[in-house]
Amino acid sequence: MSLRALLIERILQDGPLSLADYMAECLLHPVHGYYTTRDPLGAAGDFTTAPEISQMFGELIGLALAQAWLDQGRPAPFTLVELGPGRGTLMADLLRATRAVPGFHDAARIALVEASPALRKMQAETLTGHAPSWLDRVDDLPNQPLLLVANEFFDALPIRQFIRDGDLWRERLVGLENGKLDFGLGAATPQAALDHRLADTRDGDLVELCAPAQTVTTELARRIAAHGGAGLIVDYGDWRSLGDTFQALHRHEMADPLASPGKADLTAHVDFEALALTAKNAGCAHTKLTPQGIFLERLGITARAQALVRGRTDKEAESIIHAHRRLTHPEEMGNLFKVLGLFPAPAPPPPGLEP
Ligand code: SAH
């Protein structure tokens, strides 16, 4: 039975699904889920991420985290954690770049939070020799200083959508119309979690809520506040989300999110303000939201690109220049992607970011 048929059966039995339930099934269903069954990354897949564009991305993230570790007096041991590591490329580049930082590797316990068995296998191959451990959930992280990176992880967490109706909200649901999956609206109800959005929205506006993002951020922030460390969250989105950002990507093209359940990547923009407020409530400081391009330039990506170009052929140099541009230019990924840093209040913020 296909995932579409399973979803239709479930809707016939239990009624329409929230977007969050639909998204969770499509991405992580044990048999049919998008991430559970395949490697979505790269030219042959559906989308390409910063670490897959160039080694420079993971290297600079690694050096930024190592600097945060040095700034906090080299705590040992600490957990070096990546959320949703994909093919393991970022972690491999990070580890290569930090080899030269005395004591860093000895103190690091590498933990990968990954839901997909298929991707866990790829990560194990990429990271042979480093003995990472895999965790299902952020709650399973030890109570230890945490140096963390999450690139394009939060955008994959299931969201719910609500449309304002007076001072009430109607939830956008996935139901059936003539036997086909279609969007519908639930009854108007109060939503305590959206009280703070009554001030900046009007009748008919759509807002998104990502409960798992808040749970994850609370767990991370509590550990960083209590034990030290730093977190770098990189994703697309803005300070505050307004409007429908639910989207499907299939073979590098935008697609209808209901068209092929389990076969397309589903994402939503990250509401960084919600993450920042959650971190703050857990006692953890956060940086200003910074465009990826500015962050990478402050960390020295141009110097790194120049070093990589030395001694290469024209053709190789061209591809390094192209990657540098893709990662930093405001019309490419430089401005669409943002970086939020988490750090323990008395310590300086991670390099490249402003408090
Ligand atoms: N960070 C990588 C991959 C991004 S794709 C890169 O930049 O290339 C999203 C990653 O998050 C995948 O590894 C996916 O399997 C994982 N993922 C998605 N939802 C998850 C969840 N709820 N729990 C754990 N991992 C998840």
Coordinates of C-alpha atoms and ligand atoms in Angstrom, one line a residue:
M1 CA 0.0 0.0 0.0
S2 CA 1.3 3.5 -0.9
L3 CA 1.7 6.2 1.7
R4 CA -1.1 8.2 -0.1
A5 CA -3.5 5.2 0.3
L6 CA -2.5 4.8 4.0
L7 CA -3.1 8.5 4.6
I8 CA -6.5 8.4 2.8
E9 CA -7.5 5.5 4.9
R10 CA -6.5 7.2 8.1
I11 CA -8.4 10.4 7.2
L12 CA -11.5 8.3 6.4
Q13 CA -11.3 6.7 9.8
D14 CA -10.2 9.6 12.0
G15 CA -10.9 12.8 10.1
P16 CA -8.5 15.4 8.6
L17 CA -4.9 15.5 9.7
S18 CA -3.0 18.5 11.0
L19 CA -0.2 19.7 8.7
A20 CA 2.2 18.5 11.4
D21 CA 0.8 14.9 11.3
Y22 CA 0.9 15.0 7.5
M23 CA 4.4 16.3 7.5
A24 CA 5.7 13.8 10.1
E25 CA 4.2 10.8 8.1
C26 CA 5.6 12.0 4.8
L27 CA 9.1 12.6 6.1
L28 CA 9.5 9.9 8.7
H29 CA 7.1 7.1 8.1
P30 CA 9.1 3.9 8.9
V31 CA 8.5 2.3 5.5
H32 CA 7.5 5.1 3.1
G33 CA 9.0 8.2 4.7
Y34 CA 11.0 10.6 2.6
Y35 CA 14.1 10.7 4.9
T36 CA 13.7 7.1 6.2
T37 CA 14.1 5.6 2.7
R38 CA 16.5 7.7 0.7
D39 CA 19.4 10.1 0.4
P40 CA 17.7 13.3 -0.7
L41 CA 20.9 15.3 -1.1
G42 CA 23.0 16.3 -4.1
A43 CA 22.6 16.8 -7.8
A44 CA 20.8 13.4 -8.2
G45 CA 18.5 14.1 -5.3
D46 CA 16.0 16.8 -4.6
F47 CA 18.0 19.6 -3.0
T48 CA 21.6 20.6 -2.2
T49 CA 22.8 22.0 1.1
A50 CA 25.7 24.3 2.1
P51 CA 28.0 21.5 3.3
E52 CA 27.4 19.6 0.0
I53 CA 28.3 22.8 -2.0
S54 CA 31.7 23.3 -0.4
Q55 CA 34.0 22.0 2.3
M56 CA 34.5 25.6 3.4
F57 CA 31.1 25.6 5.2
G58 CA 31.9 22.8 7.6
E59 CA 35.4 23.9 8.1
L60 CA 34.4 27.4 9.2
I61 CA 31.6 26.1 11.4
G62 CA 34.2 23.8 13.0
L63 CA 36.6 26.6 13.7
A64 CA 33.8 28.8 15.1
L65 CA 32.8 26.1 17.6
A66 CA 36.4 25.4 18.5
Q67 CA 36.9 29.1 19.2
A68 CA 33.8 29.0 21.5
W69 CA 35.4 26.0 23.3
L70 CA 38.7 27.9 23.7
D71 CA 36.8 31.0 25.0
Q72 CA 35.1 28.9 27.6
G73 CA 38.4 27.4 29.0
R74 CA 38.4 24.2 27.0
P75 CA 35.8 22.2 29.0
A76 CA 36.5 18.4 28.8
P77 CA 34.7 16.2 28.1
F78 CA 32.1 17.9 25.9
T79 CA 29.5 16.7 23.4
L80 CA 30.0 17.7 19.8
V81 CA 26.6 17.3 18.4
E82 CA 25.0 17.7 15.0
L83 CA 21.2 17.6 14.5
G84 CA 20.2 16.0 11.2
P85 CA 23.7 15.4 9.7
G86 CA 22.5 14.3 6.3
R87 CA 25.5 12.5 4.6
G88 CA 27.9 13.5 7.4
T89 CA 29.8 15.9 5.2
L90 CA 29.6 18.9 7.5
M91 CA 30.8 16.8 10.5
A92 CA 33.7 15.4 8.5
D93 CA 34.8 18.8 7.3
L94 CA 34.5 20.2 10.8
L95 CA 36.6 17.4 12.3
R96 CA 39.3 17.8 9.6
A97 CA 39.5 21.6 10.2
T98 CA 39.7 21.2 14.0
R99 CA 42.5 18.6 14.1
A100 CA 44.9 21.4 14.6
V101 CA 43.2 22.7 17.7
P102 CA 45.1 21.0 20.6
G103 CA 42.9 18.9 22.9
F104 CA 39.7 19.5 21.0
H105 CA 39.3 16.1 19.5
D106 CA 40.4 14.3 22.7
A107 CA 37.7 16.1 24.6
A108 CA 34.9 15.7 22.0
R109 CA 32.2 13.0 22.3
I110 CA 30.5 13.0 18.9
A111 CA 26.8 12.6 18.9
L112 CA 24.5 12.6 15.9
V113 CA 20.8 13.1 16.2
E114 CA 19.3 11.4 13.2
A115 CA 16.0 9.8 12.5
S116 CA 16.8 8.1 9.2
P117 CA 18.4 4.6 9.2
A118 CA 19.4 5.2 5.5
L119 CA 21.3 8.4 6.4
R120 CA 22.8 6.9 9.6
K121 CA 24.4 4.4 7.4
M122 CA 25.9 7.0 5.1
Q123 CA 27.1 9.0 8.2
A124 CA 28.8 6.0 9.6
E125 CA 30.7 5.6 6.3
T126 CA 31.7 9.2 6.0
L127 CA 32.9 9.3 9.7
T128 CA 34.8 6.0 9.9
G129 CA 37.5 6.4 12.5
H130 CA 35.6 8.9 14.6
A131 CA 33.2 6.6 16.5
P132 CA 30.1 8.8 16.7
S133 CA 27.1 7.7 18.7
W134 CA 23.6 8.1 17.3
L135 CA 20.6 9.4 19.2
D136 CA 16.9 9.4 18.3
R137 CA 16.1 12.5 20.2
V138 CA 17.7 15.6 21.6
D139 CA 16.4 14.6 25.1
D140 CA 18.9 11.7 25.0
L141 CA 21.9 14.1 25.0
P142 CA 24.1 13.9 28.1
N143 CA 24.2 16.7 30.6
Q144 CA 27.5 18.1 29.5
P145 CA 28.9 21.1 27.7
L146 CA 27.4 21.1 24.2
L147 CA 28.9 22.3 21.0
L148 CA 26.2 22.1 18.4
V149 CA 25.5 22.6 14.8
A150 CA 22.1 22.2 13.0
N151 CA 22.1 23.0 9.3
E152 CA 18.7 22.6 7.6
F153 CA 17.3 20.5 10.5
F154 CA 14.7 22.8 12.0
D155 CA 13.0 23.3 8.6
A156 CA 12.2 19.6 8.5
L157 CA 10.3 19.7 11.8
P158 CA 6.5 19.4 11.5
I159 CA 4.5 22.7 11.6
R160 CA 0.9 23.5 12.2
Q161 CA -0.8 26.4 10.4
F162 CA -3.6 28.6 11.7
I163 CA -5.7 31.3 10.0
R164 CA -6.9 34.1 12.2
D165 CA -10.6 34.5 12.6
G166 CA -11.5 37.4 14.9
D167 CA -9.6 36.5 18.1
L168 CA -9.8 32.8 17.3
W169 CA -7.9 30.6 15.0
R170 CA -8.9 28.0 12.4
E171 CA -6.3 25.3 11.8
R172 CA -5.4 24.4 8.2
L173 CA -5.9 20.6 7.8
V174 CA -5.3 17.9 5.2
G175 CA -8.5 16.2 4.4
L176 CA -10.2 14.7 1.4
E177 CA -12.1 16.3 -1.5
N178 CA -13.5 13.9 -4.1
G179 CA -11.3 11.2 -2.8
K180 CA -8.1 13.2 -3.2
L181 CA -5.9 14.9 -0.5
D182 CA -6.8 18.5 -0.2
F183 CA -6.4 21.4 2.2
G184 CA -9.3 22.4 4.5
L185 CA -10.0 24.5 7.6
G186 CA -10.9 23.3 11.1
A187 CA -13.4 25.1 13.4
A188 CA -12.5 28.5 15.0
T189 CA -11.0 27.9 18.4
P190 CA -8.8 29.9 20.8
Q191 CA -5.0 29.0 20.7
A192 CA -3.1 30.0 23.8
A193 CA 0.2 29.3 22.0
L194 CA -0.7 32.1 19.5
D195 CA -1.8 34.8 22.0
H196 CA 1.3 36.8 21.2
R197 CA 0.4 36.8 17.5
L198 CA -2.8 38.7 18.1
A199 CA -0.8 41.9 18.3
D200 CA 0.9 41.6 14.9
T201 CA -1.7 39.8 12.7
R202 CA -5.1 40.7 11.2
D203 CA -8.2 38.7 10.3
G204 CA -7.3 36.2 7.6
D205 CA -3.5 36.1 8.3
L206 CA -1.8 32.8 8.4
V207 CA 0.7 31.9 11.1
E208 CA 2.8 28.8 11.6
L209 CA 3.6 27.0 14.9
C210 CA 6.4 24.5 15.2
A211 CA 6.0 22.8 18.6
P212 CA 8.9 20.3 18.1
A213 CA 11.3 23.1 17.3
Q214 CA 10.5 24.6 20.7
T215 CA 10.9 21.3 22.5
V216 CA 14.3 20.7 20.8
T217 CA 15.5 24.3 21.6
T218 CA 14.5 24.0 25.2
E219 CA 16.5 20.8 25.6
L220 CA 19.6 22.4 23.9
A221 CA 19.3 25.8 25.7
R222 CA 19.0 24.2 29.2
R223 CA 22.2 22.2 28.7
I224 CA 24.1 25.1 27.2
A225 CA 22.9 27.4 30.1
A226 CA 23.8 24.9 32.8
H227 CA 27.0 23.3 31.4
G228 CA 28.4 25.7 28.8
G229 CA 29.0 25.3 25.1
A230 CA 27.5 27.0 22.1
G231 CA 25.0 26.2 19.3
L232 CA 24.8 27.3 15.7
I233 CA 21.4 27.0 14.1
V234 CA 21.5 27.6 10.3
D235 CA 18.4 27.6 8.2
Y236 CA 16.1 29.5 6.0
G237 CA 13.5 31.7 7.5
D238 CA 13.3 35.1 9.2
W239 CA 12.9 36.6 12.6
R240 CA 9.2 36.2 12.6
S241 CA 7.2 34.1 10.2
L242 CA 4.0 35.3 8.6
G243 CA 2.2 33.6 5.8
D244 CA 2.3 30.1 4.3
T245 CA 5.9 28.8 4.0
F246 CA 5.0 25.1 3.7
Q247 CA 6.7 23.8 0.6
A248 CA 7.7 20.7 -1.3
L249 CA 10.9 20.3 -3.3
H250 CA 11.2 17.5 -5.8
R251 CA 14.3 17.2 -8.0
H252 CA 15.3 20.7 -7.3
E253 CA 11.9 22.1 -8.3
M254 CA 9.0 23.5 -6.2
A255 CA 6.1 21.0 -6.1
D256 CA 2.6 20.7 -4.6
P257 CA 3.1 19.4 -1.0
L258 CA 0.1 17.1 -1.3
A259 CA 1.0 15.7 -4.7
S260 CA 3.4 12.9 -3.8
P261 CA 3.4 12.0 -0.1
G262 CA 6.8 10.5 0.9
K263 CA 8.4 11.3 -2.4
A264 CA 9.2 15.0 -2.0
D265 CA 11.0 17.0 0.7
L266 CA 8.6 19.0 2.8
T267 CA 9.8 22.0 4.7
A268 CA 8.7 25.2 6.3
H269 CA 10.7 28.4 7.1
V270 CA 12.1 28.6 10.6
D271 CA 10.5 31.1 12.9
F272 CA 13.8 32.2 14.6
E273 CA 12.1 34.6 17.0
A274 CA 10.2 31.6 18.5
L275 CA 13.6 29.7 18.9
A276 CA 15.3 32.7 20.4
L277 CA 12.4 33.3 22.9
T278 CA 12.4 29.6 23.9
A279 CA 16.2 29.7 24.5
K280 CA 15.9 32.8 26.6
N281 CA 13.1 31.3 28.7
A282 CA 15.4 28.3 29.3
G283 CA 18.1 30.7 30.6
C284 CA 20.3 30.7 27.6
A285 CA 21.6 33.8 25.7
H286 CA 21.2 34.1 21.9
T287 CA 22.9 36.2 19.3
K288 CA 21.3 38.5 16.7
L289 CA 20.0 36.7 13.7
T290 CA 22.7 37.0 11.1
P291 CA 22.6 36.3 7.3
Q292 CA 24.7 33.3 6.4
G293 CA 26.8 35.3 3.9
I294 CA 27.8 37.8 6.5
F295 CA 28.5 35.1 9.1
L296 CA 30.8 33.2 6.7
E297 CA 32.6 36.4 5.6
R298 CA 33.3 37.3 9.2
L299 CA 34.7 33.9 9.8
G300 CA 37.1 34.4 6.8
I301 CA 35.6 32.4 4.0
T302 CA 37.3 34.7 1.4
A303 CA 40.7 33.9 2.8
R304 CA 39.9 30.2 2.9
A305 CA 38.7 30.3 -0.7
Q306 CA 42.0 32.1 -1.7
A307 CA 44.0 29.4 0.1
L308 CA 42.1 26.6 -1.7
V309 CA 42.5 28.3 -5.1
R310 CA 46.3 28.4 -4.8
G311 CA 48.0 25.9 -7.0
R312 CA 44.7 24.7 -8.6
T313 CA 43.9 24.7 -12.3
D314 CA 41.7 27.4 -13.7
K315 CA 38.8 25.0 -13.8
E316 CA 39.2 23.9 -10.2
A317 CA 39.6 27.5 -9.1
E318 CA 36.4 28.4 -10.9
S319 CA 34.4 25.9 -9.0
I320 CA 35.8 27.2 -5.7
I321 CA 34.8 30.8 -6.7
H322 CA 31.4 29.5 -7.7
A323 CA 30.9 27.8 -4.3
H324 CA 32.0 30.8 -2.4
R325 CA 29.5 32.9 -4.3
R326 CA 26.7 30.4 -3.8
L327 CA 27.2 30.3 0.0
T328 CA 27.6 34.1 0.5
H329 CA 26.0 36.2 -2.2
P330 CA 22.8 37.9 -1.1
E331 CA 21.1 36.7 -4.3
E332 CA 22.1 33.1 -3.7
M333 CA 22.1 31.5 -0.2
G334 CA 23.8 34.4 1.6
N335 CA 20.7 36.2 2.7
L336 CA 17.9 33.5 2.5
F337 CA 19.8 31.5 5.1
K338 CA 20.3 32.8 8.6
V339 CA 22.4 31.9 11.6
L340 CA 21.3 32.1 15.2
G341 CA 23.8 31.4 17.9
L342 CA 23.1 30.1 21.4
F343 CA 25.6 30.6 24.2
P344 CA 25.8 30.8 28.0
A345 CA 25.3 34.4 29.1
P346 CA 28.7 35.1 30.8
A347 CA 30.7 33.8 27.8
P348 CA 31.3 35.8 24.6
P349 CA 29.0 34.9 21.7
P350 CA 30.3 32.4 19.1
P351 CA 32.6 34.1 16.5
G352 CA 30.9 35.8 13.5
L353 CA 27.8 36.6 15.5
E354 CA 26.7 39.7 17.5
P355 CA 25.2 39.4 21.0
Ligands
SAH1 N1 22.4 18.9 7.8 C1 22.5 18.1 6.5 C2 21.2 17.5 6.1 C3 19.9 18.3 6.0 S1 18.5 17.4 5.6 C4 23.0 19.0 5.4 O1 23.1 20.2 5.7 O2 23.4 18.5 4.4 C5 17.7 17.1 7.2 C6 18.3 16.1 8.0 O3 17.6 16.0 9.3 C7 18.4 14.7 7.5 O4 19.6 14.1 8.0 C8 17.1 14.1 8.1 O5 17.1 12.7 8.1 C9 17.2 14.7 9.5 N2 15.9 14.7 10.2 C10 14.7 15.2 9.8 N3 13.8 15.2 10.7 C11 14.4 14.7 11.8 C12 13.9 14.4 13.1 N4 12.7 14.7 13.5 N5 14.8 13.8 14.0 C13 16.0 13.6 13.7 N6 16.5 13.8 12.4 C14 15.7 14.4 11.5

